[in-house]
mmCIF file of C-alpha atoms in Angstrom:
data_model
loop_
_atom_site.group_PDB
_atom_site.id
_atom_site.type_symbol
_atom_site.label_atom_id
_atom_site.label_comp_id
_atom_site.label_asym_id
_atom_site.label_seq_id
_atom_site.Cartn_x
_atom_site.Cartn_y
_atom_site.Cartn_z
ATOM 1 C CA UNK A 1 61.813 -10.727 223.085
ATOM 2 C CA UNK A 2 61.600 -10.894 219.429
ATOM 3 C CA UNK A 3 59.295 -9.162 216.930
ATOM 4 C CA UNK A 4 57.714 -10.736 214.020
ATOM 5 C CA UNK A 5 55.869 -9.069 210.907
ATOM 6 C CA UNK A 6 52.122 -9.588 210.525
ATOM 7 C CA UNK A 7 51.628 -11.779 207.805
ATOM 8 C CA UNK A 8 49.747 -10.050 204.630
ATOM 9 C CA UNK A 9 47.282 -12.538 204.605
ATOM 10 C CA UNK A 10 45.811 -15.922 206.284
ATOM 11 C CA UNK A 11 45.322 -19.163 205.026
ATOM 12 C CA UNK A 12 41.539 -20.873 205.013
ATOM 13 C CA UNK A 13 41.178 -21.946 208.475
ATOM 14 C CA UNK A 14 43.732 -19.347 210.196
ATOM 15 C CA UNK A 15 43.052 -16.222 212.751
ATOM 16 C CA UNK A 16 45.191 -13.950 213.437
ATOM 17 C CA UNK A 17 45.513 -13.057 217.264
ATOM 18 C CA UNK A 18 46.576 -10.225 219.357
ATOM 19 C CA UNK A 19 48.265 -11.591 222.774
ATOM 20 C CA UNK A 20 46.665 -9.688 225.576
ATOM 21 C CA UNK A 21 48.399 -11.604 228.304
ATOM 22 C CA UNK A 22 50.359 -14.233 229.217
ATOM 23 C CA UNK A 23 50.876 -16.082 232.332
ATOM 24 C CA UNK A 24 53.925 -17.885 233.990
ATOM 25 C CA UNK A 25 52.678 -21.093 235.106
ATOM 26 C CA UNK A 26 54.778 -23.894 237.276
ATOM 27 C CA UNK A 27 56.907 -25.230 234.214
ATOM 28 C CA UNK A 28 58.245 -22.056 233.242
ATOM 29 C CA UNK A 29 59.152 -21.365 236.959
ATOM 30 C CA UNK A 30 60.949 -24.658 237.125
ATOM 31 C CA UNK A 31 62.745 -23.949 233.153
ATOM 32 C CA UNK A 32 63.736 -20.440 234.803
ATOM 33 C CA UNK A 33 65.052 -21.833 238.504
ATOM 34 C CA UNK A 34 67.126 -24.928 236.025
ATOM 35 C CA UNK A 35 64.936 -27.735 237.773
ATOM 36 C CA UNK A 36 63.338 -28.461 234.343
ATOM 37 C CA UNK A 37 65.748 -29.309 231.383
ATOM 38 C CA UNK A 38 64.072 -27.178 228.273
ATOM 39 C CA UNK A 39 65.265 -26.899 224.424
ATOM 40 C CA UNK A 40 66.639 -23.307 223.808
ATOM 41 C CA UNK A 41 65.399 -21.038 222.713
ATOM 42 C CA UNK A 42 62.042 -21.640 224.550
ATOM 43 C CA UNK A 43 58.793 -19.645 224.301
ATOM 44 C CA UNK A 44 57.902 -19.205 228.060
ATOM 45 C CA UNK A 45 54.606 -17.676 229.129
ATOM 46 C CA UNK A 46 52.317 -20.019 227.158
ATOM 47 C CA UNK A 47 49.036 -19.830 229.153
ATOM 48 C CA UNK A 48 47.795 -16.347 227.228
ATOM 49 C CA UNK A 49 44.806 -14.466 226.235
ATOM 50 C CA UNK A 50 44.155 -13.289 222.946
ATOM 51 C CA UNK A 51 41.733 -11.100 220.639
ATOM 52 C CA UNK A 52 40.918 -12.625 217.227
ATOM 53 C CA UNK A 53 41.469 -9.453 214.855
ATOM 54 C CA UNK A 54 41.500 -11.328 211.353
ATOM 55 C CA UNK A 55 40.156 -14.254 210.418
ATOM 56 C CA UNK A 56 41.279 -16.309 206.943
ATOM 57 C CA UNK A 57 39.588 -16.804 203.628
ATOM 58 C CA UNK A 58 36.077 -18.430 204.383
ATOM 59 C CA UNK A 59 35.434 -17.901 208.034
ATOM 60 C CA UNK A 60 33.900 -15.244 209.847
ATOM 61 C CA UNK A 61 33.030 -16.261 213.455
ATOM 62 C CA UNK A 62 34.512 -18.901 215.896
ATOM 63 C CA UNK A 63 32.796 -21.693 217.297
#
């Protein structure tokens, strides 16, 4: 696991979004098991859930 700093501020168009959870789905399982070949390092657990908590310059809801 690696930590990264929250950026000071977004660009037009970005959110910024707290990871609530994330899944292992049937690729990773094959990555992990070495059934699926997979550039290193790999960010495993993509399938996640998030809360918008910032928004960027000129947007303030999501549709």
């Amino acid at each position: 696991m690696q930590e990264f700093p929250l950026p000071d501020s977004l660009a037009p168009g970005e959110v910024l979004v707290a990871l609530r959870l994330a899944t292992v789905c049937g690729s990773d399982l094959h990555t992990i098991e070495g059934r699926r070949s997979e550039p290193t390092p790999a960010i495993l657990g993509h399938e996640g859930v998030g809360e918008v908590v910032r928004y960027g310059p000129g947007r303030d809801t999501l549709h």
